[in-house]
PDB file of C-alpha atoms in Angstrom:
ATOM      1  CA  UNK E   1     125.643  25.427  51.663  1.00  0.00           C
ATOM      2  CA  UNK E   2     124.509  27.874  54.154  1.00  0.00           C
ATOM      3  CA  UNK E   3     121.044  27.447  55.087  1.00  0.00           C
ATOM      4  CA  UNK E   4     117.984  30.472  55.288  1.00  0.00           C
ATOM      5  CA  UNK E   5     119.136  31.370  58.489  1.00  0.00           C
ATOM      6  CA  UNK E   6     122.831  31.845  58.015  1.00  0.00           C
ATOM      7  CA  UNK E   7     122.430  33.367  54.857  1.00  0.00           C
ATOM      8  CA  UNK E   8     119.763  36.127  56.041  1.00  0.00           C
ATOM      9  CA  UNK E   9     122.728  36.388  59.145  1.00  0.00           C
ATOM     10  CA  UNK E  10     125.389  37.046  56.859  1.00  0.00           C
ATOM     11  CA  UNK E  11     123.023  39.663  54.430  1.00  0.00           C
ATOM     12  CA  UNK E  12     122.431  41.840  57.994  1.00  0.00           C
ATOM     13  CA  UNK E  13     125.961  42.296  59.177  1.00  0.00           C
ATOM     14  CA  UNK E  14     127.032  42.718  55.295  1.00  0.00           C
ATOM     15  CA  UNK E  15     124.472  45.398  55.505  1.00  0.00           C
ATOM     16  CA  UNK E  16     125.553  46.720  58.491  1.00  0.00           C
ATOM     17  CA  UNK E  17     129.196  47.392  57.693  1.00  0.00           C
ATOM     18  CA  UNK E  18     128.007  48.341  54.344  1.00  0.00           C
ATOM     19  CA  UNK E  19     126.461  51.151  55.966  1.00  0.00           C
ATOM     20  CA  UNK E  20     129.069  52.047  58.649  1.00  0.00           C
ATOM     21  CA  UNK E  21     131.688  52.267  55.386  1.00  0.00           C
ATOM     22  CA  UNK E  22     129.353  54.507  53.507  1.00  0.00           C
ATOM     23  CA  UNK E  23     128.790  56.710  56.749  1.00  0.00           C
ATOM     24  CA  UNK E  24     132.556  56.748  56.618  1.00  0.00           C
ATOM     25  CA  UNK E  25     133.393  57.180  53.365  1.00  0.00           C
ATOM     26  CA  UNK E  26     130.334  61.065  53.716  1.00  0.00           C
ATOM     27  CA  UNK E  27     132.937  61.914  56.438  1.00  0.00           C
ATOM     28  CA  UNK E  28     135.780  61.692  54.912  1.00  0.00           C
ATOM     29  CA  UNK E  29     134.165  63.554  51.319  1.00  0.00           C
ATOM     30  CA  UNK E  30     132.811  65.801  53.417  1.00  0.00           C
ATOM     31  CA  UNK E  31     136.292  67.294  55.407  1.00  0.00           C
ATOM     32  CA  UNK E  32     137.979  67.062  51.806  1.00  0.00           C
ATOM     33  CA  UNK E  33     135.044  69.144  50.633  1.00  0.00           C
ATOM     34  CA  UNK E  34     135.181  71.698  53.849  1.00  0.00           C
ATOM     35  CA  UNK E  35     138.747  72.414  53.415  1.00  0.00           C
ATOM     36  CA  UNK E  36     138.953  72.700  48.974  1.00  0.00           C
ATOM     37  CA  UNK E  37     136.614  75.244  50.195  1.00  0.00           C
ATOM     38  CA  UNK E  38     138.930  77.285  52.397  1.00  0.00           C
ATOM     39  CA  UNK E  39     141.441  75.758  49.569  1.00  0.00           C
ATOM     40  CA  UNK E  40     139.192  77.913  46.781  1.00  0.00           C
ATOM     41  CA  UNK E  41     138.244  81.287  49.600  1.00  0.00           C
ATOM     42  CA  UNK E  42     142.118  81.591  48.912  1.00  0.00           C
ATOM     43  CA  UNK E  43     143.027  82.034  52.951  1.00  0.00           C
ATOM     44  CA  UNK E  44     142.644  79.859  56.030  1.00  0.00           C
ATOM     45  CA  UNK E  45     142.062  82.527  58.501  1.00  0.00           C
ATOM     46  CA  UNK E  46     139.555  84.956  59.888  1.00  0.00           C
ATOM     47  CA  UNK E  47     135.479  84.576  61.281  1.00  0.00           C
ATOM     48  CA  UNK E  48     134.350  83.402  57.941  1.00  0.00           C
ATOM     49  CA  UNK E  49     136.345  80.696  57.327  1.00  0.00           C
ATOM     50  CA  UNK E  50     136.547  79.363  60.886  1.00  0.00           C
ATOM     51  CA  UNK E  51     132.618  79.165  60.906  1.00  0.00           C
ATOM     52  CA  UNK E  52     132.646  76.788  57.838  1.00  0.00           C
ATOM     53  CA  UNK E  53     132.233  72.848  59.440  1.00  0.00           C
ATOM     54  CA  UNK E  54     131.059  69.395  58.271  1.00  0.00           C
ATOM     55  CA  UNK E  55     127.915  68.140  60.665  1.00  0.00           C
ATOM     56  CA  UNK E  56     128.318  64.418  61.366  1.00  0.00           C
ATOM     57  CA  UNK E  57     126.773  62.323  58.990  1.00  0.00           C
ATOM     58  CA  UNK E  58     122.393  60.918  59.801  1.00  0.00           C
ATOM     59  CA  UNK E  59     120.847  58.447  57.800  1.00  0.00           C
ATOM     60  CA  UNK E  60     117.609  59.527  57.309  1.00  0.00           C
ATOM     61  CA  UNK E  61     115.331  56.833  55.263  1.00  0.00           C
ATOM     62  CA  UNK E  62     117.848  55.310  53.523  1.00  0.00           C
ATOM     63  CA  UNK E  63     119.588  58.688  52.373  1.00  0.00           C
ATOM     64  CA  UNK E  64     123.185  59.435  54.292  1.00  0.00           C
ATOM     65  CA  UNK E  65     123.162  62.844  54.668  1.00  0.00           C
ATOM     66  CA  UNK E  66     126.330  65.604  55.481  1.00  0.00           C
ATOM     67  CA  UNK E  67     126.033  68.987  55.028  1.00  0.00           C
ATOM     68  CA  UNK E  68     129.160  71.914  54.978  1.00  0.00           C
ATOM     69  CA  UNK E  69     127.163  74.609  56.022  1.00  0.00           C
ATOM     70  CA  UNK E  70     128.394  78.342  57.418  1.00  0.00           C
ATOM     71  CA  UNK E  71     125.867  79.342  59.800  1.00  0.00           C
ATOM     72  CA  UNK E  72     128.094  83.054  59.510  1.00  0.00           C
ATOM     73  CA  UNK E  73     125.721  86.066  58.898  1.00  0.00           C
ATOM     74  CA  UNK E  74     125.496  89.893  58.947  1.00  0.00           C
ATOM     75  CA  UNK E  75     124.317  92.352  61.272  1.00  0.00           C
ATOM     76  CA  UNK E  76     120.953  92.421  59.084  1.00  0.00           C
ATOM     77  CA  UNK E  77     120.924  88.430  58.808  1.00  0.00           C
ATOM     78  CA  UNK E  78     122.872  87.741  55.743  1.00  0.00           C
ATOM     79  CA  UNK E  79     124.877  84.908  54.897  1.00  0.00           C
ATOM     80  CA  UNK E  80     128.165  85.850  54.502  1.00  0.00           C
ATOM     81  CA  UNK E  81     129.153  82.674  52.632  1.00  0.00           C
ATOM     82  CA  UNK E  82     126.250  83.714  49.745  1.00  0.00           C
ATOM     83  CA  UNK E  83     127.238  87.310  48.830  1.00  0.00           C
ATOM     84  CA  UNK E  84     131.222  86.048  49.141  1.00  0.00           C
ATOM     85  CA  UNK E  85     130.164  83.309  46.487  1.00  0.00           C
ATOM     86  CA  UNK E  86     128.133  85.467  44.338  1.00  0.00           C
ATOM     87  CA  UNK E  87     129.727  89.037  45.502  1.00  0.00           C
ATOM     88  CA  UNK E  88     127.453  92.221  46.004  1.00  0.00           C
ATOM     89  CA  UNK E  89     126.494  93.732  42.653  1.00  0.00           C
ATOM     90  CA  UNK E  90     123.711  93.811  40.703  1.00  0.00           C
ATOM     91  CA  UNK E  91     123.124  90.440  41.773  1.00  0.00           C
ATOM     92  CA  UNK E  92     123.864  91.009  45.613  1.00  0.00           C
ATOM     93  CA  UNK E  93     121.935  89.424  48.740  1.00  0.00           C
ATOM     94  CA  UNK E  94     121.755  92.771  50.540  1.00  0.00           C
ATOM     95  CA  UNK E  95     118.484  94.806  51.428  1.00  0.00           C
ATOM     96  CA  UNK E  96     120.027  97.918  49.244  1.00  0.00           C
ATOM     97  CA  UNK E  97     119.213  95.424  46.054  1.00  0.00           C
ATOM     98  CA  UNK E  98     116.845  98.004  44.117  1.00  0.00           C
ATOM     99  CA  UNK E  99     115.574 100.102  47.018  1.00  0.00           C
ATOM    100  CA  UNK E 100     117.992 102.874  47.477  1.00  0.00           C
ATOM    101  CA  UNK E 101     119.236 105.704  44.004  1.00  0.00           C
ATOM    102  CA  UNK E 102     122.654 105.747  45.153  1.00  0.00           C
ATOM    103  CA  UNK E 103     123.232 101.710  44.080  1.00  0.00           C
ATOM    104  CA  UNK E 104     120.568 102.297  41.323  1.00  0.00           C
ATOM    105  CA  UNK E 105     122.479 105.192  40.091  1.00  0.00           C
ATOM    106  CA  UNK E 106     125.923 103.823  40.166  1.00  0.00           C
ATOM    107  CA  UNK E 107     125.222 101.265  38.101  1.00  0.00           C
ATOM    108  CA  UNK E 108     124.189  99.161  41.312  1.00  0.00           C
ATOM    109  CA  UNK E 109     128.693  99.402  42.181  1.00  0.00           C
ATOM    110  CA  UNK E 110     128.047 101.166  45.438  1.00  0.00           C
ATOM    111  CA  UNK E 111     125.430 102.393  48.167  1.00  0.00           C
ATOM    112  CA  UNK E 112     126.024 103.960  51.995  1.00  0.00           C
ATOM    113  CA  UNK E 113     126.026 102.308  54.675  1.00  0.00           C
ATOM    114  CA  UNK E 114     125.836 103.586  58.544  1.00  0.00           C
ATOM    115  CA  UNK E 115     128.968 103.693  60.183  1.00  0.00           C
ATOM    116  CA  UNK E 116     127.072 102.636  63.241  1.00  0.00           C
ATOM    117  CA  UNK E 117     125.784  99.225  61.400  1.00  0.00           C
ATOM    118  CA  UNK E 118     129.739  97.754  60.579  1.00  0.00           C
ATOM    119  CA  UNK E 119     131.812  96.931  63.117  1.00  0.00           C
ATOM    120  CA  UNK E 120     134.947  97.607  60.861  1.00  0.00           C
ATOM    121  CA  UNK E 121     136.027 100.141  58.396  1.00  0.00           C
ATOM    122  CA  UNK E 122     134.945  98.833  54.854  1.00  0.00           C
ATOM    123  CA  UNK E 123     135.877 101.503  52.874  1.00  0.00           C
ATOM    124  CA  UNK E 124     135.603 105.745  52.181  1.00  0.00           C
ATOM    125  CA  UNK E 125     133.764 107.713  54.558  1.00  0.00           C
ATOM    126  CA  UNK E 126     130.868 110.583  54.220  1.00  0.00           C
ATOM    127  CA  UNK E 127     129.070 112.243  56.040  1.00  0.00           C
ATOM    128  CA  UNK E 128     125.358 112.785  54.886  1.00  0.00           C
ATOM    129  CA  UNK E 129     123.134 115.338  56.824  1.00  0.00           C
ATOM    130  CA  UNK E 130     125.329 114.570  60.254  1.00  0.00           C
ATOM    131  CA  UNK E 131     125.451 111.279  59.815  1.00  0.00           C
ATOM    132  CA  UNK E 132     128.452 109.037  58.997  1.00  0.00           C
ATOM    133  CA  UNK E 133     128.239 106.210  56.300  1.00  0.00           C
ATOM    134  CA  UNK E 134     130.847 104.192  54.509  1.00  0.00           C
ATOM    135  CA  UNK E 135     130.500 104.058  50.751  1.00  0.00           C
ATOM    136  CA  UNK E 136     130.652  99.993  50.004  1.00  0.00           C
ATOM    137  CA  UNK E 137     131.683  98.778  46.252  1.00  0.00           C
ATOM    138  CA  UNK E 138     130.177  95.985  44.816  1.00  0.00           C
ATOM    139  CA  UNK E 139     131.951  92.990  45.683  1.00  0.00           C
ATOM    140  CA  UNK E 140     133.166  90.705  42.480  1.00  0.00           C
ATOM    141  CA  UNK E 141     131.822  86.569  43.418  1.00  0.00           C
ATOM    142  CA  UNK E 142     134.711  84.846  44.519  1.00  0.00           C
ATOM    143  CA  UNK E 143     132.993  81.030  43.833  1.00  0.00           C
ATOM    144  CA  UNK E 144     134.697  78.703  46.484  1.00  0.00           C
ATOM    145  CA  UNK E 145     131.473  76.754  47.303  1.00  0.00           C
ATOM    146  CA  UNK E 146     131.111  75.311  44.080  1.00  0.00           C
ATOM    147  CA  UNK E 147     134.704  74.705  42.537  1.00  0.00           C
ATOM    148  CA  UNK E 148     135.174  72.524  46.039  1.00  0.00           C
ATOM    149  CA  UNK E 149     131.946  70.425  45.246  1.00  0.00           C
ATOM    150  CA  UNK E 150     132.985  70.093  41.588  1.00  0.00           C
ATOM    151  CA  UNK E 151     136.662  69.457  42.966  1.00  0.00           C
ATOM    152  CA  UNK E 152     135.172  66.600  44.650  1.00  0.00           C
ATOM    153  CA  UNK E 153     133.065  64.698  42.338  1.00  0.00           C
ATOM    154  CA  UNK E 154     135.520  61.151  41.815  1.00  0.00           C
ATOM    155  CA  UNK E 155     136.902  61.575  45.600  1.00  0.00           C
ATOM    156  CA  UNK E 156     133.236  61.374  46.548  1.00  0.00           C
ATOM    157  CA  UNK E 157     132.920  58.030  43.876  1.00  0.00           C
ATOM    158  CA  UNK E 158     136.772  56.616  44.944  1.00  0.00           C
ATOM    159  CA  UNK E 159     135.691  56.891  48.771  1.00  0.00           C
ATOM    160  CA  UNK E 160     131.998  55.642  47.897  1.00  0.00           C
ATOM    161  CA  UNK E 161     133.224  52.417  45.864  1.00  0.00           C
ATOM    162  CA  UNK E 162     135.862  51.979  48.312  1.00  0.00           C
ATOM    163  CA  UNK E 163     133.021  51.872  50.917  1.00  0.00           C
ATOM    164  CA  UNK E 164     131.455  48.536  48.604  1.00  0.00           C
ATOM    165  CA  UNK E 165     134.517  46.753  48.299  1.00  0.00           C
ATOM    166  CA  UNK E 166     135.715  46.708  52.305  1.00  0.00           C
ATOM    167  CA  UNK E 167     132.346  45.429  52.488  1.00  0.00           C
ATOM    168  CA  UNK E 168     132.172  42.503  50.459  1.00  0.00           C
TER     169      UNK E 168
END
């Protein structure tokens, strides 16, 4: 039979091992979610796909946290991932929402973007008062974050269960 000191030492070692296993499980799950976000995006090339990252797992106040994210923004500071995930129609995140008569009159389907504000062609060009504009059309939502998270819930549960078993 073990004395209290030995039991405390065993418990402490178990706790450290479990924490390390849970961090590893969290990181493995996060990497899988990242892969599945890109899979649901439909392509793995380009600035946006390359911008999707996984942070290192960190423990704070007994919570292990890992982020899967992208910081890629448009020139106006809008997160590209949100626009792709949610689309750019009536619920668009761009600044044109509710501000331009063109956008409202189009039934929230298109708006004008000054050609000098974009670094590549994004649509048909029109000239208004001597200034070139692209006619930007609403983009349908292309969910890829939420489906990846939903798809990987069972993987996360399995990884957590395995982490606990390995610590025992």
